[in-house]
Short mmCIF file of C-alpha atoms in Angstrom, two decimals:
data_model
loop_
_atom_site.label_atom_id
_atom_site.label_comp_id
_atom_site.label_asym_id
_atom_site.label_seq_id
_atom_site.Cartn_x
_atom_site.Cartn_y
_atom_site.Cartn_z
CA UNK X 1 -13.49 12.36 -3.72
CA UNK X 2 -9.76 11.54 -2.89
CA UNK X 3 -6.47 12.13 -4.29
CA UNK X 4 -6.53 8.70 -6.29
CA UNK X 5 -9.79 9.35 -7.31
CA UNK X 6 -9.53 12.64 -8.81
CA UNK X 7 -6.12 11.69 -10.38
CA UNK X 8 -7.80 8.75 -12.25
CA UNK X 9 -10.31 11.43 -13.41
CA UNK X 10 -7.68 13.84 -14.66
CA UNK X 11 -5.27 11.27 -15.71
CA UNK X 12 -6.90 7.47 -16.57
CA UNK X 13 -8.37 6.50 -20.08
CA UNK X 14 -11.77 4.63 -20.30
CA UNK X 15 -11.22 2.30 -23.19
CA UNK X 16 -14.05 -0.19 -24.61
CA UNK X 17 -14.27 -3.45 -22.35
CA UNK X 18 -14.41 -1.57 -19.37
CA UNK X 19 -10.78 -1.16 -19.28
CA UNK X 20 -9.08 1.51 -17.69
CA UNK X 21 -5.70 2.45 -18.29
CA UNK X 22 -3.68 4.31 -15.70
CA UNK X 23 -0.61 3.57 -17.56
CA UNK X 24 0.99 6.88 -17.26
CA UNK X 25 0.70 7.40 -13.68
CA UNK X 26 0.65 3.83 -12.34
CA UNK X 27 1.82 1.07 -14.01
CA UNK X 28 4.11 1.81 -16.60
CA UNK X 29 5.09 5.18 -15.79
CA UNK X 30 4.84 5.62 -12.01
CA UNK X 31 3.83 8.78 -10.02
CA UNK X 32 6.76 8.31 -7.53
CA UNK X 33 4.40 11.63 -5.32
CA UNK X 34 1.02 9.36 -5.87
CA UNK X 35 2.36 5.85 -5.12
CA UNK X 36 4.29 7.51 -1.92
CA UNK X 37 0.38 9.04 -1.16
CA UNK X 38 -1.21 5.76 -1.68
CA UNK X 39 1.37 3.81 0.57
CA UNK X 40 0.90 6.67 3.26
CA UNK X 41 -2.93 6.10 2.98
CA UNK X 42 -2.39 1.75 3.23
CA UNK X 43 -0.26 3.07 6.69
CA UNK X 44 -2.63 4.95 7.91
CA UNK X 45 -5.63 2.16 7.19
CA UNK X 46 -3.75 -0.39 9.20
CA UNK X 47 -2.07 1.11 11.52
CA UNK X 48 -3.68 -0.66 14.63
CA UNK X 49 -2.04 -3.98 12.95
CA UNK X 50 1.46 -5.05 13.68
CA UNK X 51 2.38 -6.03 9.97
CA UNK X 52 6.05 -7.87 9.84
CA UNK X 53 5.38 -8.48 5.98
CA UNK X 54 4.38 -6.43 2.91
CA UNK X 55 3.50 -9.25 0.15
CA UNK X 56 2.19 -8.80 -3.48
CA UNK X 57 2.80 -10.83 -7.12
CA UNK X 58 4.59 -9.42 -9.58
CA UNK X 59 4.87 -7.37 -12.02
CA UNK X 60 2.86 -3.66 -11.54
CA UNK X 61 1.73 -3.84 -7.61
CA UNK X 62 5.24 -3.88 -6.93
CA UNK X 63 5.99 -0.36 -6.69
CA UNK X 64 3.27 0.61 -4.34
CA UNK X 65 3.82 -2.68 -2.63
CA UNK X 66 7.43 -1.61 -1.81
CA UNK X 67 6.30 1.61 -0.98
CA UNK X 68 4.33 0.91 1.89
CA UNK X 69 6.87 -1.48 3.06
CA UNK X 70 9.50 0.99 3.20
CA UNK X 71 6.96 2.94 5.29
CA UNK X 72 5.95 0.65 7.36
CA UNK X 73 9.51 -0.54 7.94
CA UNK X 74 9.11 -4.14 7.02
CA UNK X 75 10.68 -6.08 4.16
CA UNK X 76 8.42 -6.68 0.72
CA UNK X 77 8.21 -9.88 -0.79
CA UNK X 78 7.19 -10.04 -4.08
CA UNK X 79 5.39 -14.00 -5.53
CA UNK X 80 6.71 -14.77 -8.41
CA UNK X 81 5.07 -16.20 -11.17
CA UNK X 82 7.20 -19.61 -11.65
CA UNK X 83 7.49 -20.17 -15.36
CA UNK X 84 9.47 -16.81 -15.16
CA UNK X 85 12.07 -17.81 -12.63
CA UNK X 86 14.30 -20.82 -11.05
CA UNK X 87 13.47 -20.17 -7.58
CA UNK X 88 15.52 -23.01 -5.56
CA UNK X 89 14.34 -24.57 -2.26
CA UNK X 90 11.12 -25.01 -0.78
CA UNK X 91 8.04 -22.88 -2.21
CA UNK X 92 4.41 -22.31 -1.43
CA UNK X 93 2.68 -22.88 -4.54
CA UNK X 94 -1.13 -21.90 -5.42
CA UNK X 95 -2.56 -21.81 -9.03
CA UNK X 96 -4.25 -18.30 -10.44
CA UNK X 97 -6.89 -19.34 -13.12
CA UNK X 98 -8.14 -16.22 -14.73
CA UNK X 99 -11.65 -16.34 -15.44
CA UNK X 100 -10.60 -14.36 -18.97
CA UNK X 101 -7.53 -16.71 -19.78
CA UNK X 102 -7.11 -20.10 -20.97
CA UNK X 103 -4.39 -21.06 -18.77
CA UNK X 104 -3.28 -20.86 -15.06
CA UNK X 105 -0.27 -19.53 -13.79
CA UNK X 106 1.70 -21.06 -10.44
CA UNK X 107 2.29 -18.31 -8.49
CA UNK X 108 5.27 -19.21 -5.77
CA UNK X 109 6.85 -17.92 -2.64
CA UNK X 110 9.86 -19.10 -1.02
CA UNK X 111 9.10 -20.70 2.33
CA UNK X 112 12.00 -18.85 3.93
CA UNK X 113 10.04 -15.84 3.73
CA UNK X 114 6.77 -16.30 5.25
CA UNK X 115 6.68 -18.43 8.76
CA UNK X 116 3.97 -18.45 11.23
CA UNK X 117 3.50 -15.12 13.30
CA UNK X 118 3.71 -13.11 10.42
CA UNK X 119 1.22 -10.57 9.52
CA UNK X 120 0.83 -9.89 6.08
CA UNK X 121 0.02 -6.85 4.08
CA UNK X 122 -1.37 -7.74 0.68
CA UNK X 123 -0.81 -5.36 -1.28
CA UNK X 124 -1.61 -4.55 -5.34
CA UNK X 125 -2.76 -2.07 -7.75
CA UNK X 126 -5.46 -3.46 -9.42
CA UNK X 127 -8.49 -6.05 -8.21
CA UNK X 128 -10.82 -6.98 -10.60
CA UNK X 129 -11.56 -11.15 -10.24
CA UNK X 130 -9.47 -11.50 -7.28
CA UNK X 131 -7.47 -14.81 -8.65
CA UNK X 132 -4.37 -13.16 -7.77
CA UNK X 133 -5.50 -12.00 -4.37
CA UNK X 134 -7.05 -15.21 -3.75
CA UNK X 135 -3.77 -16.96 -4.42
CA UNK X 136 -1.94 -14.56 -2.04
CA UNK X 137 -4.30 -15.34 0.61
CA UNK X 138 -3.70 -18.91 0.20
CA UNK X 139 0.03 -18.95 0.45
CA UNK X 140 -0.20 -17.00 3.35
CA UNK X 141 -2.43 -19.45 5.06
CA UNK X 142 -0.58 -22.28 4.10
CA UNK X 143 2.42 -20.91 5.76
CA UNK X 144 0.53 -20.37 8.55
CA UNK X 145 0.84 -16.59 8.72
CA UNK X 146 -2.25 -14.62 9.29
CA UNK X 147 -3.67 -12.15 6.64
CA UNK X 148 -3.50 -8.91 8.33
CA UNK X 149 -5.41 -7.13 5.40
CA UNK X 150 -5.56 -6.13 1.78
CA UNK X 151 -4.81 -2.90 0.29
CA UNK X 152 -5.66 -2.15 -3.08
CA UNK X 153 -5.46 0.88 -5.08
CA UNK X 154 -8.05 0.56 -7.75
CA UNK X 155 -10.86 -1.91 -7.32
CA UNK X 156 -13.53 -2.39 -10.73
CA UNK X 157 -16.68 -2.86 -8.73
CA UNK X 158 -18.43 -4.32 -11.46
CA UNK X 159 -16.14 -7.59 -11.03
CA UNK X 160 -16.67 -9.96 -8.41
CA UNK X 161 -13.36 -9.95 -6.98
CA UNK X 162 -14.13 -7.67 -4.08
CA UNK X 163 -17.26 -9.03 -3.32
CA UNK X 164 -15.64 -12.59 -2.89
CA UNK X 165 -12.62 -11.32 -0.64
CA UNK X 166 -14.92 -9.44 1.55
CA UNK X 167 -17.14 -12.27 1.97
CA UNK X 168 -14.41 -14.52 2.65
CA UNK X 169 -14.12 -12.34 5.48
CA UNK X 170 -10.82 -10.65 4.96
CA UNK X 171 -10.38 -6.82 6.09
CA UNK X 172 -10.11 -4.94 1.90
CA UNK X 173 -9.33 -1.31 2.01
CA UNK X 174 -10.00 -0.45 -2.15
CA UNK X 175 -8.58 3.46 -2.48
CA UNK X 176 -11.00 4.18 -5.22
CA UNK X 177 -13.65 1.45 -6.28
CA UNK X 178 -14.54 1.83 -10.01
CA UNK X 179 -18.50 0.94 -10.63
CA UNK X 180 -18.57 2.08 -14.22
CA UNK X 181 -16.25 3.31 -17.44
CA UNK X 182 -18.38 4.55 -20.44
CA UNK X 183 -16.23 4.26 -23.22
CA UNK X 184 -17.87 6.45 -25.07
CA UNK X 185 -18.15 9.60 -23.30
CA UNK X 186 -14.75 8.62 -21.07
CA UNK X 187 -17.17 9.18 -17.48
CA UNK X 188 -15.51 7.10 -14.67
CA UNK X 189 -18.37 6.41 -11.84
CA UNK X 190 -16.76 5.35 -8.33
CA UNK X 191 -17.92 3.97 -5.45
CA UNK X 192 -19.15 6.06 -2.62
CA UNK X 193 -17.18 4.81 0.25
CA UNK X 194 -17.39 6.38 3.66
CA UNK R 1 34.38 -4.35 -0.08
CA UNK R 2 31.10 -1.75 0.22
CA UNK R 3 27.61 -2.35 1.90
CA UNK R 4 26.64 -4.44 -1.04
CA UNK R 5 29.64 -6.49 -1.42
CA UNK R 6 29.08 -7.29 2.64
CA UNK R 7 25.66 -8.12 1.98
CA UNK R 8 26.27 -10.61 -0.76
CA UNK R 9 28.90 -12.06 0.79
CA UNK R 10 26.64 -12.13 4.27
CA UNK R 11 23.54 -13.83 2.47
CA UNK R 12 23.96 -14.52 -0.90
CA UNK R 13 24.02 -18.51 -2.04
CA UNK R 14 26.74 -19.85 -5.02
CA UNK R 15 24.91 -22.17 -7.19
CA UNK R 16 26.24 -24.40 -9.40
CA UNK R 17 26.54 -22.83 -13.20
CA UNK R 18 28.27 -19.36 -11.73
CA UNK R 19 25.10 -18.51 -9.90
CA UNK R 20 24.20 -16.44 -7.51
CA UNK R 21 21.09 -16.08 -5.84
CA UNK R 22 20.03 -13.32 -3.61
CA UNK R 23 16.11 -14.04 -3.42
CA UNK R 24 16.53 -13.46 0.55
CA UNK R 25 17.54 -9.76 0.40
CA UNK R 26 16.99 -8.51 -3.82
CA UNK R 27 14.65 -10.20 -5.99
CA UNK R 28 12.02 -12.05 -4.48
CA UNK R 29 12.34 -10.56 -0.64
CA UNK R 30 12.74 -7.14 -1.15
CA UNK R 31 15.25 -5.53 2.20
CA UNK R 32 14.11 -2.32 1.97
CA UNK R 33 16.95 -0.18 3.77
CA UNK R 34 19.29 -2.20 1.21
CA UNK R 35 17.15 -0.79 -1.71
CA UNK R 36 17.35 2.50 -0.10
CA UNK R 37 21.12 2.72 0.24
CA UNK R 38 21.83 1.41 -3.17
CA UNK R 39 19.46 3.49 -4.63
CA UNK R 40 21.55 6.67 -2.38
CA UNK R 41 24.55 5.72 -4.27
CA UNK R 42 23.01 5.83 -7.75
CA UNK R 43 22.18 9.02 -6.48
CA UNK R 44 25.24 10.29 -5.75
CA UNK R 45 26.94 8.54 -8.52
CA UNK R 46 24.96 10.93 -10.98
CA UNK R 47 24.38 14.14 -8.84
CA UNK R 48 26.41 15.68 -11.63
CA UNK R 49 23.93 14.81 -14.31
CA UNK R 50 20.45 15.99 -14.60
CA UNK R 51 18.51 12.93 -14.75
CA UNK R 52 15.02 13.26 -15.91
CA UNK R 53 13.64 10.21 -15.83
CA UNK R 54 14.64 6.67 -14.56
CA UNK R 55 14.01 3.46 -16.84
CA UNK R 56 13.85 -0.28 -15.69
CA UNK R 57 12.22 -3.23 -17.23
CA UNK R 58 9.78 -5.91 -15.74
CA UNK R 59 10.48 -7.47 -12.64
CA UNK R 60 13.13 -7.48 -10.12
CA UNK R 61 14.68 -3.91 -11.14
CA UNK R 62 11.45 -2.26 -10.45
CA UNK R 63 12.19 -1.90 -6.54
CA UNK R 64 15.48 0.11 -7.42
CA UNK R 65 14.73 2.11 -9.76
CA UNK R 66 11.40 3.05 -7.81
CA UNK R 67 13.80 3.73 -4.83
CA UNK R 68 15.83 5.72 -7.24
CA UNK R 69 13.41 7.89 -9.07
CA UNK R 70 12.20 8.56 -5.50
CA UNK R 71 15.25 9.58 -3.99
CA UNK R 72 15.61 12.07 -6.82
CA UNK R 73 12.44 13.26 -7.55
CA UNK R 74 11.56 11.98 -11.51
CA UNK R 75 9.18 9.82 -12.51
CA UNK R 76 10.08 5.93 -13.02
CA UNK R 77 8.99 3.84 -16.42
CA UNK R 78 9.45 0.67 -16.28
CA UNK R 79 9.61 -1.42 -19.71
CA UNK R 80 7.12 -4.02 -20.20
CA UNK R 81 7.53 -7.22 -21.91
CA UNK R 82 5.02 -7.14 -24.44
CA UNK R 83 2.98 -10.76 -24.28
CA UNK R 84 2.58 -9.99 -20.77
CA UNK R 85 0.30 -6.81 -21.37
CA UNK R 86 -2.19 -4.99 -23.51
CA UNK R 87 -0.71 -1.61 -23.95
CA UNK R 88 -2.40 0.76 -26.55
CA UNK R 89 -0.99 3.31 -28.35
CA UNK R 90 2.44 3.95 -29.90
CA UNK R 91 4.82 1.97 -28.85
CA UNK R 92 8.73 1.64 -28.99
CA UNK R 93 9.53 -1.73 -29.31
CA UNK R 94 13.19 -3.61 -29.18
CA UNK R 95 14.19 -7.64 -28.82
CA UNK R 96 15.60 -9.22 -26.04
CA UNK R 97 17.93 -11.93 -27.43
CA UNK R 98 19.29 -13.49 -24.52
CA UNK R 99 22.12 -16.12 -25.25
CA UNK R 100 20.78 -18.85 -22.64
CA UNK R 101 17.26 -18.58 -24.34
CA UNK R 102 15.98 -19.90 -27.44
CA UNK R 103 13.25 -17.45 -27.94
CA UNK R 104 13.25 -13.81 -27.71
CA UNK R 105 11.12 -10.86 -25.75
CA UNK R 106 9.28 -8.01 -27.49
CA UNK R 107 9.87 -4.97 -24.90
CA UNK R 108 7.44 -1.99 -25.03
CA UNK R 109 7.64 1.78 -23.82
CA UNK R 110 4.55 3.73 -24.30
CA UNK R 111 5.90 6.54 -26.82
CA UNK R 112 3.99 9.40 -24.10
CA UNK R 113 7.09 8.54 -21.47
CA UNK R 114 10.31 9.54 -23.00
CA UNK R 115 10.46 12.23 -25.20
CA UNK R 116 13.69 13.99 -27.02
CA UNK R 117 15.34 16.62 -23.93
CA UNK R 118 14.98 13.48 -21.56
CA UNK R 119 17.84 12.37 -19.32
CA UNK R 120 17.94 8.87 -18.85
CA UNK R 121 19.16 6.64 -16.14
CA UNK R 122 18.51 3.03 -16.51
CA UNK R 123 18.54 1.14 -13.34
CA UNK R 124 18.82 -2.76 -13.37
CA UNK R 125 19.23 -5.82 -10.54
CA UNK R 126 21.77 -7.93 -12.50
CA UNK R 127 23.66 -7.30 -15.72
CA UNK R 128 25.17 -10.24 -17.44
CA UNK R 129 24.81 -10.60 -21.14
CA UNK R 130 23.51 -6.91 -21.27
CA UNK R 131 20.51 -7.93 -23.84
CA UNK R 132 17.79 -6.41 -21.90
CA UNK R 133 20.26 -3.38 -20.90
CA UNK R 134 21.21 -3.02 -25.07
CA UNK R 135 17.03 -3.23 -25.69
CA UNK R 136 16.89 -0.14 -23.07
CA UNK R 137 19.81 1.32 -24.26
CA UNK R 138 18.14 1.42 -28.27
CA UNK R 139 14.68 2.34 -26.57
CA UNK R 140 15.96 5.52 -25.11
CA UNK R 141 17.86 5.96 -28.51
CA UNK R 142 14.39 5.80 -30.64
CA UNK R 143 13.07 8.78 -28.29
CA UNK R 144 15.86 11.09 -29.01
CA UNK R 145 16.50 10.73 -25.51
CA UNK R 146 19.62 10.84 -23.92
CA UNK R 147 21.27 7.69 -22.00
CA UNK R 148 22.73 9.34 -19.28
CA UNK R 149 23.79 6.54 -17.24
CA UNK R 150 23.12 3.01 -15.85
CA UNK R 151 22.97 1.89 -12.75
CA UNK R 152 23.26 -1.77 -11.67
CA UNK R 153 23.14 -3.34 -8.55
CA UNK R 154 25.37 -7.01 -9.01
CA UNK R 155 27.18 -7.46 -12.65
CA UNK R 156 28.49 -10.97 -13.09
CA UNK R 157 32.06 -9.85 -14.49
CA UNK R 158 32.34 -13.67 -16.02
CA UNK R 159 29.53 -12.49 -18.67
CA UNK R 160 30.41 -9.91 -21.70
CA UNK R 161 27.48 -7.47 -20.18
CA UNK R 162 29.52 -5.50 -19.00
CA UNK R 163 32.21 -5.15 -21.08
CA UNK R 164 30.23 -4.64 -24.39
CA UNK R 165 28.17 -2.23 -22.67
CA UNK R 166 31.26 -0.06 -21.59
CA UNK R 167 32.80 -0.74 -24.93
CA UNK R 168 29.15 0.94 -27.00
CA UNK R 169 30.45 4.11 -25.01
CA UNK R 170 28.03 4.09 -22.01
CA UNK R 171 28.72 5.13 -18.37
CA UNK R 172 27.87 2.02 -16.33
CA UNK R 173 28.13 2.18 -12.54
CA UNK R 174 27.67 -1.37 -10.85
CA UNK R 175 28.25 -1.64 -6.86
CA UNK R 176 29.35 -5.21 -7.26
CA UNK R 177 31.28 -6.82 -9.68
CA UNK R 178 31.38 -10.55 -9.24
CA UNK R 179 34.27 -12.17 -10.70
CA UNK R 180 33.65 -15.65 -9.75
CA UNK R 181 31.41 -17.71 -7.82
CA UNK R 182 32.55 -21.37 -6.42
CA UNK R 183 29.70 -23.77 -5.80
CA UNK R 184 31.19 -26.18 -3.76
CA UNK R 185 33.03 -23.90 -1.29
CA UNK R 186 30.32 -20.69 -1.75
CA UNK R 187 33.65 -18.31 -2.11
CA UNK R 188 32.65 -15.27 -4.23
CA UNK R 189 34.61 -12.79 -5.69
CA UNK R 190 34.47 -9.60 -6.50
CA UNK R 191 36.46 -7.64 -8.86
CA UNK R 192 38.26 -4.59 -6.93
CA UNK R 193 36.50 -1.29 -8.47
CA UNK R 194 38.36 2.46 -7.11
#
C-alpha cells in the first residue's frame, strides 16, 4: 500500500453513492507534505519524458497540478471553465458533458499557451468518468501538442473513466485506484497495482 | 518598482474598462518561480506573526496561497463556492456581493478547518471591491479565529477594496498597487508603497 493509499484509509470518508470525501487533506484543506509527495511521485513516473507543460482544469487539481510543475520546472496552466471568466483572444474550446449533470460546461485554454512541441502533463485529483480528462486531451491535440501522460491522484475504478483513457491509448499513472467504498462499514478496497 | 511591478509592466495587457489581464504569467498560466517569489515575500512580510493556517477561495488564488502555506509549513483551505460542490457537514457560510454582479455567491468552509487559537493569513490574486476578501474576513471571524493578515498579489487602487479593507482595521500587504491602467497607450501605474 502507498502513502496516498494509507492516508485515504486513515483520513477519507466513505459516504453513500460511492462518494469519497478527502476534503480535509485534499481538496478543501490541502496536505501541503502529501500534495508535495504526490507531485514527487508524478516526477518520478515520467521522468523519461521531456514535459514543457503541466496542464489541468480548475478548481481542486490545481494544487497538485502546480506542484508538480514547480518540480518539474515548467509553468502550469490551469483550463478554465468559460462561464466563470472573460478570457480575451484566441481559445481552444472542448465541451465536458457529465454523464451525472444536465448541462455541459466549455472548458477553454488560451492558445498562447499551448503550441506544437509541447509535452503536456495532465494532471488532476480525481478521475471518475473522465469528461474532464477527455476534454484536456482534446485541447491538447487540437493545439497540436502531444499528450505526454496523465497523472491522477485518486482514480474510482468502478467508473469508466480510466478504462476509456487507457484504451484510448494514453500513458495514466492513477496513485491509488478506488474499486469499492461500503458506506456502511466505511471499508475502502483499492486496486492492486504493481 | 519590485519583481512584480516589473513583471506586470513586462507582460501584463491594459484592457479597456481599467483592466488588466495577466492570464500569461497569474491566473490562467501559472509562472511558477513568480508564484514562488511572491509567495517568499508573504513570507517575510509575516515572519513576525505565527500564522497557522493560510485561507484562499476558488480559483486563481489557490496557486499562491498553496505556494505560501508551503513555504511556511501550515496547511492551506481554500473556500469553496457553494453551487459548485457537495460538501457535507457543518459549514460556515458568508455572501459574496460583488458590485459588477447581479447575483451573489454562497462561500463554504468546512467547520473541521479553522478552529478558535488559529492564525489566519488570507492570500488572494486580485483585490478590488474586497467582497470575497470581507466574506473571508467574516469566515475566519465565525471560527473565533484570528485574521492575522492578508496577502494580495495586484490590488486595483481605483476600486474601494482596498481602502475599506484597511479602514475595518486589517493588515493588508499587496506587492502591487495599480493606480491606473490606460487602454489605448497600455501605460500602468502603480501607486508608490515604502
Amino acid at each position: 500500500m502507498n502513502f496516498l493509499e494509507e492516508r485515504i484509509l486513515k483520513d477519507a470518508a466513505a459516504k453513500p453513492g460511492n462518494v469519497l470525501k478527502v476534503d480535509s487533506f485534499l481538496n478543501h484543506q490541502v496536505d501541503v507534505e502529501l500534495v508535495e509527495r504526490i507531485a514527487e511521485e508524478f516526477k518520478n513516473r515520467y521522468a523519461d519524458t521531456a514535459v514543457t507543460k503541466v496542464l489541468t482544469i480548475e478548481t481542486s487539481g490545481i494544487p497538485i497540478a502546480y506542484a508538480t510543475a514547480r518540480q518539474l520546472g515548467v509553468p502550469m496552466v490551469f483550463a478554465r471553465k468559460s462561464d466563470s471568466v472573460n478570457i480575451d483572444g484566441q481559445m481552444y474550446v472542448a465541451e465536458v458533458c457529465e454523464p451525472d449533470k444536465e448541462t455541459s460546461t466549455r472548458v477553454v485554454v488560451g492558445k498562447r499557451f499551448l503550441s506544437p512541441g509541447d509535452k503536456v502533463l495532465i494532471i488532476d485529483d480525481f478521475l471518475a468518468f473522465g469528461s474532464a480528462l477527455q476534454c484536456l486531451c482534446s485541447i491538447v491535440d487540437s493545439a497540436e501538442a502531444e499528450v505526454a501522460g496523465i497523472g491522477i491522484a485518486i482514480e474510482k475504478g468502478l467508473q469508466e473513466g480510466g478504462y476509456r483513457i487507457r484504451n484510448l491509448g494514453y500513458r495514466l499513472e492513477s496513485l491509488a485506484i478506488v474499486e469499492e467504498v461500503d458506506p456502511h462499514t466505511g471499508e475502502i478496497h483499492f486496486r492492486q497495482q504493481f
